[in-house]
XYZ file of C-alpha atoms in Angstrom:
635
model
C -20.941 6.244 -76.370
C -24.317 4.854 -77.483
C -27.842 5.549 -76.347
C -29.548 2.828 -74.267
C -33.039 2.576 -72.823
C -33.969 5.877 -71.156
C -30.367 6.890 -70.388
C -26.875 7.319 -71.743
C -24.781 4.172 -71.399
C -21.145 3.327 -72.013
C -19.777 1.057 -74.718
C -19.239 -1.618 -72.028
C -22.858 -1.450 -70.876
C -24.160 -5.043 -70.705
C -27.535 -3.889 -72.026
C -25.905 -3.552 -75.472
C -25.105 -7.247 -75.858
C -28.715 -8.290 -76.431
C -30.215 -11.676 -77.166
C -32.248 -11.882 -73.956
C -35.808 -11.015 -73.146
C -38.235 -10.930 -70.195
C -41.634 -9.620 -69.197
C -42.408 -7.400 -66.193
C -45.654 -8.127 -64.393
C -46.725 -9.915 -67.559
C -45.919 -6.954 -69.851
C -43.570 -7.746 -72.721
C -41.837 -5.430 -75.109
C -39.363 -2.681 -74.399
C -41.589 0.132 -73.136
C -40.856 1.383 -69.595
C -43.153 0.047 -66.929
C -44.605 2.690 -64.573
C -45.818 2.109 -61.022
C -46.266 3.768 -57.608
C -44.102 3.358 -54.501
C -44.027 0.640 -53.221
C -43.816 -1.007 -56.651
C -43.402 -4.797 -56.855
C -42.160 -6.333 -60.085
C -42.291 -9.966 -61.130
C -39.996 -10.791 -64.050
C -40.331 -13.810 -66.365
C -37.764 -14.963 -68.921
C -39.235 -15.028 -72.455
C -36.282 -16.670 -74.299
C -36.898 -20.344 -74.921
C -34.002 -22.595 -73.996
C -32.110 -19.881 -72.120
C -30.462 -20.914 -68.897
C -28.304 -19.517 -66.075
C -30.716 -16.573 -65.904
C -29.839 -13.838 -63.357
C -31.100 -10.284 -62.815
C -29.930 -6.896 -61.585
C -32.808 -4.641 -60.463
C -30.916 -1.356 -60.376
C -28.346 -1.679 -63.149
C -26.103 1.363 -63.551
C -23.824 0.187 -66.344
C -21.310 -1.827 -64.279
C -19.159 -4.399 -66.095
C -19.469 -6.896 -63.229
C -22.723 -6.156 -61.395
C -23.999 -8.140 -58.426
C -26.483 -10.742 -59.781
C -29.453 -12.491 -58.232
C -31.676 -15.352 -59.354
C -34.671 -13.742 -57.583
C -37.535 -12.965 -59.969
C -39.405 -10.653 -57.571
C -38.291 -7.251 -56.332
C -39.986 -4.270 -54.601
C -38.959 -0.660 -55.226
C -39.469 1.511 -52.133
C -38.106 4.781 -53.498
C -39.221 6.801 -56.507
C -36.906 7.029 -59.489
C -35.894 5.515 -62.815
C -34.383 2.047 -62.672
C -33.060 -0.487 -65.235
C -33.540 -4.215 -64.857
C -30.709 -6.217 -66.420
C -31.156 -9.875 -67.466
C -28.009 -11.975 -67.875
C -27.961 -15.575 -69.067
C -26.894 -17.936 -71.837
C -28.498 -19.598 -74.832
C -26.516 -22.465 -76.184
C -22.881 -21.377 -75.984
C -23.698 -17.700 -76.318
C -24.202 -15.187 -73.521
C -27.370 -13.138 -73.722
C -28.574 -9.922 -71.993
C -31.651 -7.743 -71.999
C -32.610 -4.484 -70.204
C -35.895 -2.773 -69.467
C -36.670 0.478 -67.697
C -38.908 0.811 -64.654
C -40.249 4.203 -63.583
C -41.320 4.306 -59.922
C -43.445 7.305 -59.041
C -44.022 8.919 -55.653
C -47.578 8.738 -54.324
C -47.076 11.107 -51.385
C -49.946 13.530 -50.931
C -48.845 17.154 -51.398
C -48.801 19.417 -48.362
C -51.357 22.226 -48.317
C -51.971 25.234 -46.076
C -55.458 26.543 -45.445
C -56.290 30.213 -45.009
C -59.749 31.315 -43.914
C -60.960 34.883 -44.244
C -64.048 36.788 -43.171
C -66.981 36.222 -45.511
C -66.573 32.455 -45.751
C -63.558 32.584 -48.056
C -61.146 29.650 -47.887
C -57.817 29.698 -49.697
C -55.730 26.574 -50.264
C -52.028 26.965 -50.967
C -50.084 23.876 -51.968
C -46.412 23.525 -51.103
C -44.215 24.508 -54.016
C -41.874 21.565 -53.605
C -40.728 18.533 -55.535
C -43.620 16.419 -54.248
C -46.260 18.774 -55.614
C -44.435 19.548 -58.854
C -44.077 15.880 -59.851
C -47.827 15.476 -60.427
C -49.679 16.394 -63.622
C -52.768 17.732 -61.876
C -54.414 18.397 -58.479
C -58.129 17.734 -58.139
C -60.179 19.781 -55.619
C -63.620 18.739 -54.407
C -65.177 21.527 -52.285
C -67.964 19.185 -51.274
C -70.660 21.840 -51.567
C -72.355 20.962 -54.862
C -69.915 23.099 -56.832
C -67.914 21.562 -59.660
C -64.573 19.861 -59.086
C -61.709 22.247 -59.790
C -58.253 21.443 -61.107
C -54.740 22.828 -60.764
C -52.688 21.660 -63.743
C -48.914 21.453 -63.907
C -47.542 24.968 -64.299
C -50.594 26.698 -62.808
C -50.440 28.784 -59.621
C -50.574 26.459 -56.619
C -53.484 28.322 -54.999
C -57.257 28.046 -55.191
C -59.798 30.236 -53.428
C -63.422 29.276 -52.779
C -66.321 31.021 -51.059
C -68.624 29.030 -48.799
C -72.052 30.188 -47.726
C -72.947 30.124 -44.069
C -70.622 29.146 -41.247
C -69.411 25.986 -39.561
C -67.112 23.128 -40.500
C -66.675 22.217 -44.182
C -64.985 19.090 -45.525
C -62.710 19.654 -48.527
C -61.112 16.791 -50.476
C -58.116 16.831 -52.794
C -55.706 14.483 -54.498
C -52.774 14.673 -56.937
C -52.788 12.577 -60.127
C -50.563 11.412 -62.976
C -52.127 11.490 -66.408
C -50.355 8.373 -67.727
C -48.912 5.093 -66.528
C -50.028 2.520 -64.005
C -49.595 4.942 -61.049
C -52.670 7.104 -60.779
C -51.268 9.307 -57.981
C -51.998 10.017 -54.317
C -55.004 8.995 -52.260
C -57.829 11.435 -51.575
C -57.159 13.541 -48.473
C -59.863 15.334 -46.480
C -59.481 18.758 -44.894
C -61.967 19.824 -42.232
C -62.112 23.629 -42.370
C -63.865 25.907 -39.919
C -65.602 28.688 -41.822
C -66.343 31.663 -39.638
C -66.222 35.452 -39.698
C -63.137 36.819 -38.077
C -62.964 40.222 -36.314
C -59.584 41.691 -37.143
C -59.865 44.312 -34.410
C -59.314 41.526 -31.876
C -55.598 41.723 -32.630
C -54.055 43.819 -29.815
C -50.474 44.462 -28.736
C -50.115 43.130 -25.181
C -46.439 43.851 -24.519
C -43.686 46.127 -25.822
C -40.217 45.276 -24.525
C -37.403 47.734 -25.273
C -33.799 46.531 -25.054
C -30.500 48.260 -24.515
C -29.154 47.236 -27.959
C -31.874 49.244 -29.725
C -34.123 46.297 -30.519
C -37.767 46.306 -29.417
C -39.872 43.193 -28.954
C -43.651 43.089 -29.029
C -46.185 40.374 -28.236
C -49.767 39.822 -29.403
C -52.287 37.124 -30.272
C -52.266 36.499 -34.014
C -55.081 35.113 -36.165
C -54.333 32.346 -38.625
C -54.294 33.550 -42.204
C -54.246 37.254 -41.288
C -51.023 38.926 -42.345
C -49.902 41.945 -40.349
C -47.033 44.411 -40.389
C -45.522 46.336 -37.478
C -45.832 50.098 -37.957
C -43.388 52.432 -36.162
C -43.539 56.118 -35.228
C -40.492 57.820 -33.653
C -41.129 60.902 -31.532
C -43.738 63.151 -33.201
C -43.165 61.687 -36.690
C -45.526 59.647 -38.834
C -46.110 55.910 -38.839
C -44.122 53.941 -41.393
C -43.978 50.238 -42.172
C -41.110 48.401 -40.502
C -41.045 45.481 -42.920
C -41.522 43.077 -39.990
C -44.542 40.901 -40.816
C -46.323 37.835 -39.511
C -49.341 35.704 -40.372
C -49.012 33.212 -37.490
C -51.827 32.268 -35.158
C -51.754 32.275 -31.374
C -49.077 33.919 -29.231
C -46.651 35.775 -31.491
C -43.431 37.583 -30.572
C -41.706 39.865 -33.069
C -38.527 41.928 -32.814
C -37.646 45.222 -34.462
C -33.938 45.945 -34.839
C -31.810 49.105 -34.878
C -34.146 51.538 -33.161
C -32.489 54.397 -31.244
C -32.776 53.349 -27.553
C -32.591 57.010 -26.457
C -35.809 57.953 -28.309
C -39.485 57.148 -27.731
C -41.024 54.823 -30.335
C -44.739 54.060 -30.735
C -45.858 50.782 -32.326
C -49.070 49.430 -33.768
C -50.084 46.533 -36.034
C -51.646 46.927 -39.478
C -53.436 43.696 -40.396
C -54.480 42.603 -43.885
C -56.324 39.334 -44.541
C -56.471 37.385 -47.789
C -59.670 39.249 -48.700
C -58.043 42.694 -48.525
C -59.486 43.856 -45.164
C -57.128 46.271 -43.295
C -57.347 46.995 -39.538
C -54.983 48.819 -37.164
C -54.378 47.617 -33.605
C -53.948 49.593 -30.404
C -50.878 51.833 -30.010
C -48.171 51.090 -27.417
C -45.118 53.325 -26.910
C -41.705 52.801 -25.328
C -40.452 54.614 -22.216
C -36.809 55.764 -22.007
C -35.158 55.289 -18.585
C -31.929 57.037 -17.525
C -29.827 56.468 -14.417
C -26.725 57.941 -12.820
C -24.798 57.338 -9.614
C -24.027 59.955 -7.001
C -22.304 59.401 -3.684
C -24.396 56.919 -1.685
C -27.405 57.154 -4.044
C -28.645 56.398 -7.576
C -30.792 58.895 -9.515
C -33.439 57.532 -11.965
C -35.441 59.583 -14.507
C -37.718 58.546 -17.390
C -39.812 59.982 -20.221
C -43.521 60.689 -19.822
C -45.886 58.287 -21.573
C -47.426 60.131 -24.579
C -51.004 58.753 -24.326
C -52.569 59.993 -21.094
C -56.044 58.551 -21.749
C -54.724 54.972 -21.684
C -52.183 55.466 -18.849
C -52.564 53.331 -15.696
C -49.251 53.721 -13.868
C -45.468 53.293 -13.712
C -43.572 50.617 -11.775
C -39.866 50.977 -11.033
C -38.024 47.645 -10.808
C -34.598 47.058 -9.306
C -32.957 43.715 -10.075
C -36.403 42.436 -11.075
C -38.176 43.486 -7.866
C -40.623 46.392 -7.632
C -39.392 49.188 -5.369
C -41.917 51.922 -6.195
C -45.259 52.402 -7.994
C -46.337 55.746 -9.478
C -49.931 56.539 -10.416
C -49.414 60.028 -11.872
C -48.276 60.278 -15.464
C -45.964 63.222 -14.614
C -44.051 61.432 -11.819
C -40.796 60.934 -13.699
C -37.931 60.520 -11.189
C -36.797 58.527 -8.164
C -33.811 58.608 -5.788
C -32.613 55.202 -4.598
C -30.738 55.652 -1.315
C -30.574 51.961 -0.443
C -27.393 51.196 -2.403
C -23.948 49.800 -1.657
C -20.754 51.136 -3.139
C -19.468 49.146 -6.106
C -22.660 47.104 -6.505
C -24.297 47.110 -9.939
C -28.068 47.670 -9.931
C -30.361 46.918 -12.859
C -33.351 49.270 -13.142
C -36.384 49.115 -15.422
C -39.613 51.131 -15.780
C -42.790 49.217 -16.581
C -45.614 51.383 -17.907
C -49.102 49.912 -17.625
C -51.724 51.090 -20.088
C -55.147 49.781 -21.045
C -54.736 46.023 -21.764
C -51.002 46.376 -22.471
C -47.612 46.819 -20.833
C -44.499 48.679 -21.970
C -41.108 47.817 -20.500
C -38.188 50.177 -20.825
C -34.722 49.054 -21.765
C -32.928 48.146 -18.514
C -30.300 50.525 -17.144
C -27.244 49.359 -15.193
C -26.021 51.778 -12.498
C -22.941 51.016 -10.385
C -23.313 52.721 -7.029
C -20.432 54.898 -5.893
C -19.379 56.468 -2.641
C -16.862 58.950 -1.302
C -17.036 57.384 2.163
C -13.686 56.069 3.377
C -13.797 52.640 5.083
C -12.860 52.576 8.758
C -9.568 50.956 9.726
C -9.441 47.212 10.305
C -9.821 46.654 14.036
C -9.330 42.900 14.243
C -6.447 40.937 12.729
C -4.229 38.014 13.610
C -0.882 36.680 12.381
C 0.648 33.263 12.975
C 3.552 31.144 11.762
C 2.565 27.950 9.986
C 4.316 24.576 10.324
C 6.072 25.083 6.984
C 7.498 28.410 8.166
C 5.179 30.636 6.133
C 3.125 33.423 7.683
C -0.665 33.302 7.744
C -2.734 36.465 8.260
C -6.452 36.905 8.827
C -8.031 40.367 8.805
C -11.684 41.009 9.622
C -13.522 43.629 7.504
C -13.948 47.064 9.043
C -17.165 48.252 10.650
C -18.127 50.673 7.861
C -17.431 51.301 4.178
C -17.347 47.633 3.155
C -18.573 46.282 -0.196
C -19.164 42.746 -1.526
C -16.123 43.166 -3.780
C -12.985 44.422 -2.063
C -9.203 44.271 -1.840
C -6.963 43.877 1.162
C -3.450 45.314 1.079
C -0.804 43.750 3.327
C 2.341 45.642 4.435
C 5.369 44.163 6.222
C 8.194 45.508 8.331
C 10.947 44.166 10.580
C 9.605 46.209 13.494
C 6.174 47.476 14.588
C 6.886 51.202 14.279
C 8.341 51.952 10.831
C 9.538 50.713 7.460
C 6.298 49.080 6.295
C 6.197 48.064 2.636
C 3.503 46.317 0.609
C 4.108 42.583 0.231
C 0.820 41.405 -1.231
C -2.879 41.928 -1.902
C -5.952 39.704 -1.920
C -9.203 40.007 -3.863
C -12.484 39.314 -2.044
C -10.806 37.319 0.719
C -9.499 38.281 4.142
C -6.718 35.687 4.277
C -3.145 36.075 3.090
C -0.053 33.845 3.192
C 3.425 35.361 3.139
C 5.717 32.716 1.670
C 8.785 34.967 1.555
C 9.115 35.523 5.293
C 12.135 33.885 7.003
C 10.407 33.164 10.267
C 13.296 31.080 11.615
C 15.512 34.189 11.532
C 13.364 37.090 12.777
C 9.965 38.456 13.666
C 7.839 40.285 11.067
C 5.167 42.902 11.685
C 2.207 43.469 9.382
C -0.401 46.157 8.737
C -3.551 45.639 6.665
C -5.629 48.142 4.694
C -9.118 47.599 3.267
C -10.056 48.967 -0.175
C -13.723 48.829 -1.211
C -15.133 48.484 -4.717
C -15.170 52.272 -5.147
C -11.407 52.473 -4.600
C -11.688 54.040 -1.141
C -8.902 52.772 1.121
C -8.858 52.632 4.910
C -6.045 53.689 7.209
C -3.628 50.886 8.168
C -4.637 48.551 10.950
C -2.620 48.369 14.183
C 0.492 46.226 13.558
C 0.443 42.518 14.358
C 3.758 40.666 14.628
C 4.886 37.075 14.379
C 6.380 35.408 17.456
C 10.076 34.687 16.889
C 11.434 31.881 19.091
C 15.167 31.226 19.449
C 17.568 29.083 21.478
C 20.059 30.992 23.615
C 21.898 27.864 24.730
C 20.744 27.558 28.326
C 17.146 28.639 27.739
C 14.711 29.674 24.995
C 13.249 33.165 24.483
C 10.741 34.826 22.152
C 9.540 38.224 20.974
C 6.627 39.894 22.756
C 5.081 42.181 20.126
C 1.324 41.395 19.881
C 0.243 38.892 17.215
C -3.352 40.093 17.225
C -5.212 43.313 17.780
C -6.476 42.162 21.203
C -4.271 42.171 24.305
C -2.126 39.096 24.955
C -3.662 36.884 27.614
C -0.643 34.601 28.060
C 1.992 32.392 26.467
C 2.291 28.625 26.359
C 5.462 26.615 25.687
C 4.684 23.617 23.484
C 7.112 20.719 23.742
C 7.130 18.279 20.797
C 9.060 15.020 20.745
C 9.929 12.813 17.780
C 6.828 10.688 18.282
C 4.564 13.658 17.661
C 3.274 13.874 21.237
C 3.044 17.355 22.691
C 2.757 18.945 26.085
C 2.065 22.540 27.021
C 3.326 24.668 29.859
C 1.709 28.001 30.629
C 4.270 30.711 31.409
C 1.978 33.725 31.761
C 3.480 36.912 30.314
C 7.090 35.655 30.530
C 9.183 35.752 27.334
C 11.808 33.141 28.388
C 11.725 29.508 29.445
C 14.304 27.086 30.839
C 13.688 23.618 29.367
C 13.871 20.846 31.949
C 14.741 17.358 30.709
C 13.004 14.975 33.045
C 14.031 11.839 31.102
C 17.855 11.321 30.931
C 17.368 9.327 27.711
C 15.757 12.267 25.932
C 18.411 14.267 24.143
C 16.387 16.793 22.039
C 12.920 18.313 21.573
C 11.119 20.714 19.237
C 9.693 23.773 20.948
C 7.026 26.217 19.834
C 5.270 29.134 21.506
C 1.516 29.698 21.414
C -0.031 32.962 22.500
C -3.670 33.466 23.342
C -5.627 36.709 23.320
C -7.144 38.024 26.506
C -10.666 37.470 25.172
C -9.770 33.911 24.168
C -10.789 34.407 20.525
C -7.330 34.435 18.909
C -4.367 32.049 18.935
C -0.967 32.618 17.342
C 1.992 30.269 16.984
C 5.721 30.910 16.704
C 8.315 29.214 14.565
C 9.508 25.770 15.698
C 13.079 25.380 17.059
C 15.162 22.363 18.001
C 16.556 22.354 21.537
C 19.115 19.624 22.253
C 21.726 18.467 24.771
C 24.974 17.096 23.416
C 26.142 13.598 24.301
C 28.328 13.526 27.482
C 31.269 11.102 27.964
C 33.447 10.806 31.106
C 36.640 8.681 31.442
C 39.018 8.411 34.481
C 42.622 9.595 34.242
C 43.882 6.549 36.190
C 42.773 3.196 37.585
C 44.244 0.544 39.909
C 43.217 -3.048 39.142
C 44.251 -4.416 42.579
C 40.977 -6.047 43.557
C 40.057 -3.574 46.288
C 36.805 -2.713 44.529
C 37.849 0.889 43.873
C 38.752 1.880 40.324
C 39.556 -1.688 39.406
C 38.555 -1.214 35.739
C 39.016 1.461 33.146
C 35.577 2.219 31.629
C 33.619 5.294 30.514
C 30.320 6.737 31.765
C 27.925 9.229 30.116
C 24.524 9.943 28.584
C 22.854 10.267 25.159
C 24.793 7.730 23.177
C 23.766 4.439 21.633
C 26.831 3.197 19.753
C 30.119 2.629 21.568
C 33.621 1.394 20.762
C 36.800 1.647 22.916
C 40.388 0.614 21.989
C 43.364 0.701 24.440
C 46.984 0.859 23.136
C 50.336 0.406 24.893
C 53.138 2.884 24.462
C 54.279 1.158 21.268
C 50.824 1.577 19.658
C 49.803 -2.021 20.013
C 46.155 -2.714 20.782
C 45.860 -4.435 24.123
C 42.076 -4.188 24.628
C 38.875 -3.576 22.556
C 35.169 -3.522 23.444
C 31.820 -2.328 22.058
C 30.048 -2.666 25.427
C 30.108 0.548 27.400
C 29.424 -1.407 30.605
C 32.530 -3.573 30.180
C 35.814 -1.860 31.057
C 39.491 -2.914 30.861
C 40.634 -4.842 33.922
C 44.325 -4.023 33.302
C 45.309 -7.426 31.907
C 46.695 -8.510 28.541
C 45.691 -12.019 27.500
C 44.957 -12.853 31.185
C 48.322 -11.500 32.428
C 48.462 -8.258 34.466
C 49.722 -5.472 32.277
C 52.751 -3.458 33.385
C 52.126 -0.256 35.309
C 52.312 2.946 33.324
C 50.410 5.130 30.850
C 48.112 3.657 28.153
C 46.498 5.426 25.190
C 42.757 5.043 24.520
C 40.375 5.912 21.681
C 36.595 6.020 22.239
C 34.055 6.366 19.372
C 30.402 6.986 20.224
C 27.216 7.825 18.193
C 24.511 9.786 20.034
C 20.739 9.302 19.938
C 20.424 11.514 16.860
C 23.126 9.678 14.887
C 25.901 12.212 15.474
C 29.391 10.678 15.929
C 31.973 11.776 18.528
C 35.613 10.598 18.926
C 37.579 10.939 22.208
C 41.365 10.281 22.503
C 43.344 10.371 25.739
C 45.786 8.707 28.146
C 44.982 6.720 31.282
C 47.536 5.736 33.953
C 47.533 2.114 35.189
C 48.673 1.947 38.847
C 49.685 -1.117 40.767
C-alpha cells in the first residue's frame, strides 16, 4: 500500500502511474480545491502533446473506471472526491489525480427561547451540519457587537434586549479557509415580551384504569415545567415528567396506584430561573359493584372544597346524574339489564379544570329466572332436516343469551339435549330421521346471567307415511298455538303443486284423476289457528304399479269377438310380446301394444291349442316387469 492524494490507495491505483496534469477552474498544482455545494469544476489538460484525454470525477481506485471526455462536472453532495485524468503522450500512458473537497453550505438549525425580562436564548442544533463549520456569527441587530461561536464552544448564546416588540436577529455559519465561505445570512424575527408564568394552568386530569394519569394544559414556549405529584396526605415530589412545549400539551404519568387519590400541579422554570407553581387538580376514585337488578356506585370526596363545583356520573359516556354537594358520594343505578356491561365514570368539575376518574366496568347481574318460551314452531325442511324457531320469553331476556333444544320420540317423556344456539332463536337438527318417525322438541332460554327458564310446551314434527291405500300423518302440534287445519300438498315431477284442505283429518285417500299419472310426491302442511305459523311434514312418494291384463283364450274366427290375442293395461311405455308354440318356436313378435296376434303363422291359420307367451313392459318410472303365461287358441 502507498499513500495517494488525501487518502489511502492500493498499489493498482491509477493515480500512481503519473505523467499527466490538469488544472481545476484554472488552478494548477496538486493542492485540493475547495468549494461549496453545488460546486462546478472545469478541468483543462496541462500536458502538451497529450491525447486521448478522459476523466473520472469520483475516482475510488478502480482498475477499470468508467471514463468520460467531458471537461465540466457539478458536485451536488458534500464530500471528498478525486478527479482522475487518463490519456497518452507519445506511446506512453499517462495519469494524474487531484482532490476536490465539496463543503455543505446548509444553514444550521436554531431554536429560539424567550424569557421574561427581554432575554433571548439561541440554541443551535448539535448535528453534523452545525459541527462542520469553523464558526457561527451572530448579529443581534441592536448596536451591540457581533458575537461568535467557535468550533468546540457551547452551541448556545443568550442576549438581553431592552424594551419589547419584534427584534430581527441574523446569523450565519462560516469556514475559515478555502473557496467556500459558508452559509448565507439567515434572519430570525423574535418577539420580545414579558411572560406571566402563572398563566400556566392544568385544565384536565384524566385517570385511567391501568394506573396512568393524563393531564392537559396550555404550555408557553421556552418555559420548562415538571409535573409534581402528591399521593393521599403526603408531600409533593417531582415525577420526572417534563415539557417545554408551547400550546396545548398532554402529558402522561405512569404507574400510579389507581385505588388512591393523587393530586397534581405543574412547577415551571424558565431559562432565566423563574419558578412558578400552577393550580392543583386531584383524581377521584370510583368503585362499582353489581347486585341483583342494580349497580352500586361510590366514589371518594374531592379534597379541595373551595374549588369544588360538582360531580357528574356518566354511564357509557352519557350523563345520568349531577351532584352539587361535595359529600354526595354514591348512586344506585336500577336501570340495568342482566349480563350487560356498563362503563361508569365520575367527572369532578372544579374552578377552571376538570378531573375524570378511571372508568369502572360493571356487569349487571340478576337472580330473576326467565319465563318459559311461549311461542315456538317446528317444521321439516325439503332436505329432511328439522328447523326450529323459538321466540324469546316475555321476561328475563338479555341481549346475549343461549337457547337449549331437547328432543324426544314422543311429547310426554324422554327429552334429551340435542343442541344449543348462541344469540339466535333458530336451530337446525340435522340428525333427525324425519322419513322414519316424528320428533318432539322442547326449548329453554338461558340469559347472560346463567338463569334458565322452564322448558317450553313440546312441538312435534309431522310424520307422513303411505299405508298402501291411503296416506296418514301424526297429529301432535307443531307449534305452541292450536292447529287450525291440515292441507295435503300434491307435487308432480314437473314441480307443480296443488293443495287440498282436509280440516282436522289425519288421513287422506289420493285420487288419481289422470290415468297416465302413475306417482306423486305428497306433503302435509299445517296452519295455526291464528294463521301466524305454518309447519310442513316430510315428503313421501305415493305410486300405483303398472297394470297388465291378457286373455286366457281367443278365437280368430272373424266374428269380431276375441279375434286377436293382445294385452291391455296402464302405466307402461315400453312393450314387447313374443308368442311360442309348444315346441318353443317363436311364431309371433311385436313391440306395439295395440297390435295383437291374429292366430296365423306366416299368413296361415295356426293350429288350435295352447301357446306360450312372454310380455316385457317398462312403466312410466323406468321399472321393468316380465309376464309369462299360456293362451288357448280356439277354432
